[in-house]
Short mmCIF file of C-alpha atoms in Angstrom, two decimals:
data_model
loop_
_atom_site.label_atom_id
_atom_site.label_comp_id
_atom_site.label_asym_id
_atom_site.label_seq_id
_atom_site.Cartn_x
_atom_site.Cartn_y
_atom_site.Cartn_z
CA MET A 1 -0.03 0.21 0.04
CA ILE A 2 1.46 3.15 -0.88
CA GLY A 3 1.72 5.59 2.06
CA ALA A 4 0.68 9.19 2.77
CA GLY A 5 4.26 10.46 2.57
CA THR A 6 4.74 8.68 -0.70
CA LYS A 7 1.67 9.96 -1.97
CA ARG A 8 2.28 13.45 -0.77
CA GLY A 9 5.77 13.26 -2.25
CA THR A 10 4.44 12.37 -5.92
CA ALA A 11 1.75 15.37 -5.53
CA GLU A 12 4.37 17.93 -4.64
CA LEU A 13 6.47 16.78 -7.58
CA ALA A 14 3.69 17.20 -9.82
CA ILE A 15 2.61 20.57 -8.82
CA LEU A 16 6.34 21.74 -8.83
CA SER A 17 6.98 20.26 -12.13
CA VAL A 18 3.85 22.18 -13.68
CA LEU A 19 4.51 25.29 -12.09
CA GLU A 20 8.39 25.46 -13.35
CA SER A 21 6.85 26.90 -16.76
CA GLY A 22 5.01 29.64 -14.99
CA SER A 23 2.50 30.72 -12.77
CA LEU A 24 -0.85 28.93 -12.86
CA HIS A 25 -4.05 29.33 -10.75
CA GLY A 26 -5.78 26.23 -8.51
CA TYR A 27 -7.77 25.01 -11.62
CA GLU A 28 -5.23 25.39 -14.38
CA ILE A 29 -2.62 23.18 -12.06
CA ALA A 30 -4.77 20.24 -11.66
CA HIS A 31 -6.20 20.58 -15.11
CA ARG A 32 -2.57 20.84 -16.50
CA ILE A 33 -1.30 17.75 -14.13
CA GLU A 34 -3.92 15.69 -15.76
CA ARG A 35 -3.38 16.59 -18.89
CA ARG A 36 0.20 15.90 -18.94
CA THR A 37 -0.25 12.42 -17.20
CA ARG A 38 -3.41 11.57 -19.71
CA GLY A 39 -5.75 11.27 -16.84
CA LYS A 40 -3.93 8.98 -14.81
CA LEU A 41 -2.71 11.77 -11.84
CA ARG A 42 -5.86 13.57 -11.16
CA PHE A 43 -6.24 16.07 -8.39
CA THR A 44 -9.46 17.14 -7.00
CA LEU A 45 -10.44 20.31 -4.90
CA ALA A 46 -10.12 18.40 -1.81
CA SER A 47 -6.62 16.78 -2.57
CA LEU A 48 -5.04 20.06 -4.25
CA TYR A 49 -5.68 23.09 -1.66
CA PRO A 50 -4.34 21.25 1.34
CA LEU A 51 -1.18 20.64 -0.06
CA LEU A 52 -0.77 23.81 -2.33
CA TYR A 53 -1.35 25.67 1.25
CA ARG A 54 0.98 23.40 3.00
CA MET A 55 3.73 23.91 -0.01
CA GLU A 56 3.11 27.46 0.24
CA ASN A 57 3.77 27.65 4.19
CA LYS A 58 6.96 25.49 3.50
CA GLY A 59 8.05 28.38 0.83
CA LEU A 60 8.18 26.27 -2.23
CA VAL A 61 5.14 28.28 -3.91
CA ARG A 62 3.97 31.67 -3.42
CA GLY A 63 0.52 32.57 -3.90
CA ALA A 64 -0.93 36.20 -5.15
CA TRP A 65 -4.01 37.42 -6.46
CA GLU A 66 -3.99 38.37 -10.10
CA VAL A 67 -6.62 39.79 -12.29
CA SER A 68 -6.96 37.99 -15.70
CA GLY A 69 -8.49 39.43 -19.02
CA ASN A 70 -12.14 38.65 -18.30
CA GLY A 71 -11.88 40.45 -14.92
CA ARG A 72 -11.98 37.05 -12.68
CA ARG A 73 -9.59 37.36 -9.62
CA ARG A 74 -7.94 34.16 -8.94
CA ARG A 75 -5.09 33.28 -6.65
CA CYS A 76 -1.80 32.27 -9.12
CA TYR A 77 0.96 30.06 -7.83
CA ARG A 78 4.41 30.35 -8.57
CA LEU A 79 7.69 28.41 -7.71
CA THR A 80 9.87 30.16 -5.23
CA ALA A 81 13.83 30.13 -5.32
CA ALA A 82 13.19 26.97 -2.61
CA GLY A 83 10.71 25.14 -4.90
CA LYS A 84 13.20 25.53 -7.80
CA LYS A 85 15.98 24.22 -5.90
CA LYS A 86 13.79 21.39 -4.51
CA LEU A 87 12.71 20.07 -7.84
CA LEU A 88 15.85 18.61 -9.19
CA PRO A 89 16.78 16.28 -6.17
CA LEU A 90 13.05 15.49 -5.78
CA ARG A 91 12.94 14.49 -9.44
CA GLN A 92 16.32 12.41 -9.26
CA GLU A 93 14.89 10.66 -6.24
CA TRP A 94 11.76 9.70 -8.20
CA SER A 95 13.34 8.63 -11.33
CA GLU A 96 15.70 6.27 -9.18
CA LEU A 97 12.65 4.80 -7.18
CA PHE A 98 11.19 4.25 -10.29
CA ARG A 99 14.09 2.96 -12.08
CA ALA A 100 14.68 0.51 -8.95
CA LEU A 101 10.86 -0.54 -9.34
CA ARG A 102 11.17 -1.14 -13.14
CA GLN A 103 14.29 -3.58 -12.36
CA LEU A 104 12.64 -5.20 -9.72
CA ALA A 105 9.58 -5.82 -11.90
CA LYS A 106 11.73 -7.20 -14.75
CA VAL A 107 13.32 -9.50 -12.32
CA ALA A 108 9.78 -10.87 -10.98
CA ASN A 109 8.88 -11.31 -14.41
CA ALA A 110 11.68 -12.98 -15.89
CA MET B 1 -25.84 28.12 -11.66
CA PRO B 2 -25.51 28.19 -8.00
CA ASP B 3 -23.99 30.68 -5.32
CA TRP B 4 -20.52 29.00 -5.19
CA GLU B 5 -19.10 31.47 -2.66
CA LYS B 6 -22.24 30.93 -0.42
CA LEU B 7 -22.03 27.02 -1.20
CA VAL B 8 -18.40 26.75 0.15
CA ARG B 9 -18.99 29.56 2.92
CA GLU B 10 -21.67 27.14 4.26
CA GLN B 11 -19.66 23.93 4.09
CA LEU B 12 -16.82 25.54 5.65
CA ALA B 13 -18.41 27.56 8.32
CA GLY B 14 -16.19 26.13 10.97
CA LEU B 15 -13.24 26.88 9.20
CA ASN B 16 -12.04 29.61 12.34
CA LEU B 17 -9.23 31.28 10.12
CA GLY B 18 -8.91 35.03 10.29
CA HIS B 19 -11.87 36.77 8.91
CA GLU B 20 -9.64 37.62 5.78
CA GLU B 21 -8.00 34.72 5.37
CA GLU B 22 -11.05 32.97 5.50
CA ASP B 23 -12.69 34.88 2.81
CA GLU B 24 -9.75 34.18 0.59
CA VAL B 25 -9.88 30.54 0.99
CA ILE B 26 -13.50 30.52 0.28
CA ALA B 27 -13.01 32.67 -2.65
CA GLU B 28 -10.28 30.47 -4.30
CA LEU B 29 -12.33 27.12 -3.68
CA ALA B 30 -15.39 28.63 -5.08
CA GLY B 31 -13.44 29.65 -8.32
CA HIS B 32 -12.18 26.18 -8.73
CA LEU B 33 -15.76 25.00 -8.40
CA GLU B 34 -17.03 27.67 -10.65
CA GLU B 35 -14.32 26.72 -13.27
CA THR B 36 -14.77 23.08 -13.07
CA TYR B 37 -18.85 23.65 -13.52
CA GLU B 38 -17.96 25.93 -16.60
CA ALA B 39 -15.56 23.35 -17.88
CA LEU B 40 -18.33 20.52 -17.58
CA ARG B 41 -20.89 22.69 -19.46
CA ARG B 42 -18.30 23.25 -22.27
CA GLU B 43 -18.30 19.38 -22.43
CA GLY B 44 -21.89 19.21 -22.91
CA LEU B 45 -23.23 18.34 -19.44
CA ALA B 46 -26.54 19.61 -18.36
CA GLU B 47 -26.40 22.35 -15.25
CA GLY B 48 -27.69 19.94 -12.77
CA GLU B 49 -25.16 17.40 -13.85
CA ALA B 50 -22.39 19.82 -13.99
CA VAL B 51 -23.21 21.14 -10.42
CA GLN B 52 -23.20 17.63 -8.97
CA ARG B 53 -19.80 16.67 -10.62
CA ALA B 54 -18.16 19.62 -9.38
CA VAL B 55 -19.34 19.47 -6.11
CA SER B 56 -18.34 15.86 -5.78
CA GLN B 57 -14.88 16.86 -5.84
CA VAL B 58 -15.23 17.22 -1.90
CA THR B 59 -16.68 14.02 -0.69
CA ASN B 60 -15.96 14.98 2.92
CA TRP B 61 -15.99 18.92 3.74
CA SER B 62 -15.28 18.74 7.21
CA ASP B 63 -12.37 16.74 6.68
CA LEU B 64 -11.27 19.31 3.96
CA GLN B 65 -12.02 22.08 6.69
CA ARG B 66 -9.63 20.31 9.15
CA LYS B 67 -6.87 19.78 6.32
CA ILE B 68 -7.05 23.16 5.32
CA TYR B 69 -7.13 24.58 8.82
CA CYS B 70 -4.03 22.78 9.68
CA ALA B 71 -2.04 23.71 6.52
CA ARG B 72 -2.94 27.32 6.97
CA ALA B 73 -3.53 28.08 10.55
CA GLU B 74 -0.91 25.94 12.29
CA GLU B 75 1.90 26.59 10.54
CA ASN B 76 1.32 30.33 9.91
CA THR B 77 3.42 32.58 11.64
CA MET B 78 2.27 35.64 10.19
CA ASN B 79 -1.21 36.92 9.44
CA PRO B 80 -2.01 38.50 5.81
CA ARG B 81 -2.52 41.91 7.40
CA THR B 82 1.23 41.87 8.58
CA SER B 83 2.62 40.49 5.44
CA ARG B 84 0.37 42.80 2.93
CA LEU B 85 0.65 45.89 4.72
CA TRP B 86 2.89 46.47 7.89
CA LEU B 87 5.70 44.43 6.82
CA PRO B 88 6.33 46.21 3.23
CA SER B 89 5.35 49.41 5.11
CA PHE B 90 8.22 49.11 7.58
CA VAL B 91 10.47 47.74 4.84
CA THR B 92 9.51 50.97 2.77
CA LEU B 93 10.15 53.34 5.69
CA ALA B 94 13.84 51.46 6.46
CA ALA B 95 14.81 51.78 2.93
CA SER B 96 13.85 55.54 2.64
CA ILE B 97 15.90 56.29 5.86
CA ILE B 98 18.80 54.13 5.05
CA ALA B 99 18.98 55.80 1.42
CA LEU B 100 18.81 59.19 3.17
CA VAL B 101 21.65 58.40 5.75
CA ALA B 102 23.74 56.41 2.52
CA PHE B 103 23.61 59.97 0.69
CA GLY B 104 24.55 61.63 3.66
CA PHE B 105 27.88 59.28 4.11
CA LEU B 106 28.19 59.23 0.42
CA GLY B 107 29.24 63.14 0.70
CA LEU B 108 26.44 64.84 -0.87
CA GLN B 109 25.85 67.89 0.05
CA PRO B 110 23.14 68.42 2.40
CA GLY B 111 19.69 69.91 1.45
CA PRO B 112 16.73 70.95 3.71
CA LEU B 113 17.29 67.47 5.61
CA GLY B 114 20.82 67.95 5.45
CA SER B 115 23.05 65.50 7.64
CA ARG B 116 25.97 67.77 8.40
CA PRO B 117 25.77 71.25 9.08
CA HIS B 118 21.95 70.44 9.16
CA HIS B 119 20.55 73.93 10.67
CA GLU B 120 22.99 76.17 9.13
CA GLU B 121 21.74 74.90 5.85
CA TRP B 122 18.26 75.22 6.54
CA SER B 123 18.73 78.55 7.73
CA ARG B 124 20.65 79.74 4.89
CA GLY B 125 18.19 78.90 2.29
CA GLY B 126 17.17 75.09 2.31
CA ILE B 127 15.84 73.34 -0.70
CA THR B 128 15.90 76.16 -3.59
CA SER B 129 18.85 78.56 -2.53
CA GLY B 130 22.22 78.12 -1.66
CA PRO B 131 25.21 76.80 -3.84
CA HIS B 132 24.55 73.19 -4.40
CA ALA B 133 21.70 72.46 -7.06
CA VAL B 134 22.04 68.63 -6.60
CA ASN B 135 21.95 67.76 -3.01
CA GLU B 136 21.04 64.56 -1.05
CA TYR B 137 17.83 65.79 -0.92
CA THR B 138 17.30 66.09 -4.36
CA VAL B 139 19.05 62.55 -4.90
CA TRP B 140 16.62 61.10 -2.15
CA LEU B 141 13.66 62.05 -4.07
CA MET B 142 15.10 60.37 -7.26
CA VAL B 143 15.38 57.16 -5.52
CA LEU B 144 11.93 57.23 -3.75
CA PRO B 145 10.05 55.95 -6.17
CA PHE B 146 12.08 53.00 -6.44
CA VAL B 147 11.38 52.72 -2.71
CA GLY B 148 7.57 53.46 -3.25
CA ALA B 149 7.56 50.35 -5.89
CA LEU B 150 9.49 48.34 -3.52
CA GLY B 151 6.50 48.64 -0.88
CA ALA B 152 4.02 47.98 -3.44
CA ARG B 153 5.83 44.90 -5.09
CA LEU B 154 5.89 43.27 -1.54
CA SER B 155 2.53 44.18 -0.83
CA SER B 156 1.42 42.39 -4.10
CA ARG B 157 3.39 39.32 -3.44
CA ALA B 158 1.67 38.95 -0.21
CA GLY B 159 -1.61 39.31 -2.09
CA GLY B 160 -2.32 42.83 -0.63
CA THR B 161 -4.95 44.96 -2.60
CA LEU B 162 -4.12 48.05 -4.69
CA ARG B 163 -5.28 50.46 -1.07
CA ASP B 164 -2.57 48.29 0.73
CA MET B 165 0.10 48.48 -2.00
CA VAL B 166 -0.70 52.58 -1.90
CA ILE B 167 -0.22 52.62 2.03
CA SER B 168 2.72 50.42 1.92
CA GLY B 169 4.44 52.22 -0.75
CA VAL B 170 3.97 55.91 0.62
CA PHE B 171 3.84 54.71 4.43
CA PRO B 172 7.50 57.00 4.94
CA ALA B 173 5.54 59.73 3.85
CA LEU B 174 2.86 59.11 6.53
CA ALA B 175 5.55 58.47 9.10
CA TRP B 176 7.23 62.09 8.19
CA LEU B 177 3.59 63.63 8.71
CA THR B 178 3.08 62.12 11.98
CA ILE B 179 6.41 63.29 12.96
CA VAL B 180 6.09 67.03 11.22
CA LEU B 181 2.30 67.33 13.38
CA ILE B 182 4.16 66.23 16.74
CA VAL B 183 6.89 68.91 15.97
CA LEU B 184 4.75 71.58 14.72
CA SER B 185 2.68 71.19 17.90
CA PHE B 186 5.61 70.77 20.11
CA ALA B 187 7.16 74.23 18.74
CA ALA B 188 3.85 75.92 18.79
CA SER B 189 4.08 75.56 22.81
CA LEU B 190 7.86 76.81 22.77
CA GLU B 191 8.39 80.84 23.10
CA ARG B 192 10.29 80.95 19.78
CA GLY B 193 9.41 77.73 18.86
CA VAL B 194 8.08 77.66 15.52
CA GLU B 195 10.56 80.20 14.29
CA THR B 196 13.34 78.09 15.49
CA VAL B 197 12.43 74.68 14.39
CA ILE B 198 10.64 75.72 10.75
CA ALA B 199 12.14 78.57 9.80
CA PRO B 200 12.77 79.60 7.09
CA VAL B 201 10.43 77.31 5.18
CA GLY B 202 7.35 78.05 7.29
CA PRO B 203 4.79 75.07 8.32
CA VAL B 204 3.61 74.76 4.66
CA GLY B 205 6.92 74.46 3.47
CA LEU B 206 8.02 72.15 5.99
CA ILE B 207 5.14 69.59 5.02
CA ALA B 208 5.79 70.16 1.33
CA VAL B 209 9.55 69.07 1.91
CA LEU B 210 9.11 66.48 4.36
CA VAL B 211 5.67 64.84 3.31
CA LEU B 212 4.18 66.08 0.07
CA ILE B 213 6.97 65.95 -2.18
CA PRO B 214 8.27 62.80 -0.63
CA GLY B 215 5.08 61.30 -0.79
CA ALA B 216 4.27 62.53 -4.57
CA CYS B 217 7.83 60.17 -5.59
CA LEU B 218 6.82 57.42 -3.56
CA LEU B 219 3.03 57.55 -4.98
CA LEU B 220 4.51 57.54 -8.52
CA GLY B 221 6.57 54.72 -7.88
CA VAL B 222 3.48 52.56 -6.85
CA MET B 223 1.58 53.56 -9.62
CA VAL B 224 4.26 52.57 -12.13
CA TYR B 225 4.74 49.42 -10.38
CA HIS B 226 1.07 48.81 -10.49
CA ALA B 227 0.44 49.75 -14.19
CA ALA B 228 3.32 47.68 -15.20
CA ALA B 229 2.32 44.57 -12.97
CA LYS B 230 -1.35 45.31 -14.41
CA ARG B 231 0.17 44.86 -18.11
CA TRP B 232 2.19 41.95 -17.39
CA THR B 233 -0.84 40.21 -15.73
CA LYS B 234 -3.16 40.78 -18.68
CA SER B 235 -0.41 39.45 -20.96
CA VAL B 236 0.01 36.45 -19.13
CA ALA B 237 -4.02 36.24 -19.42
#
């Protein structure tokens, strides 16, 4: 069973990755993650915002209200310097984990 | 279409964050539900079904409320008013004072706020007269728009409104105004007070030199920053 810590780790990586290209509001973050993972990773409102707020408190992302072209106020999030710094080792960590799991699966299938 | 803010407010009635912060969370979540609903409608879903699907993102509102509270309140060391208004205001005030002192140390000639032969310079003619056309006061005024923009930037970054940005940006002028009013009322109580302290510029000149002109420079910085940020936001949207 995948523990809460692992789930949170992957979710953080997903959010940091989509914010790498620029600032996005919550709905866009969820939408983009879903699109980029072809629906394999989905964030609902209930799973997204507590995590975003926690990441904001940790200083990984920063939210600020912005007014879009259609006059709608949205809270847009962008990566902080700490968030950018965390992204690279987090990516490496997860990539190593997946490589290890793939190797294990190959052995199991052989 | 339902009133999303009302719906979220009702569901998160016991959130118990500060009033301002709670309003923000509610507005943000309501905005998310509204966007989800609109996307579902664009996909062709009937209104009722789109509402139901949007709301079904949250199966347990009290659990969400607890998680949001934990994420925002427990680790929060600074309330929104502090980060949007007071902190940028004091940074702006400190930056304006540091700039003024630094120009004095750099050896620029003192103006009406002169740091070396202050009182002599004042009594010799202050801002416009005297041998020094460019003095520390003039250079300080040139730096103040950047200080005002810094205050606006800090406030905006923390989610401050235009009002917060303006107050943060022009805060040094407001602080100077308070000091001037205290000095004027103190000087008025002395026998020769007013003449000694504010001559030769007079009370109006003193307010202009210390409050109105710096205030206008600071406000200029705030408005330029605001206009630039607005343009940037539009281009991003």
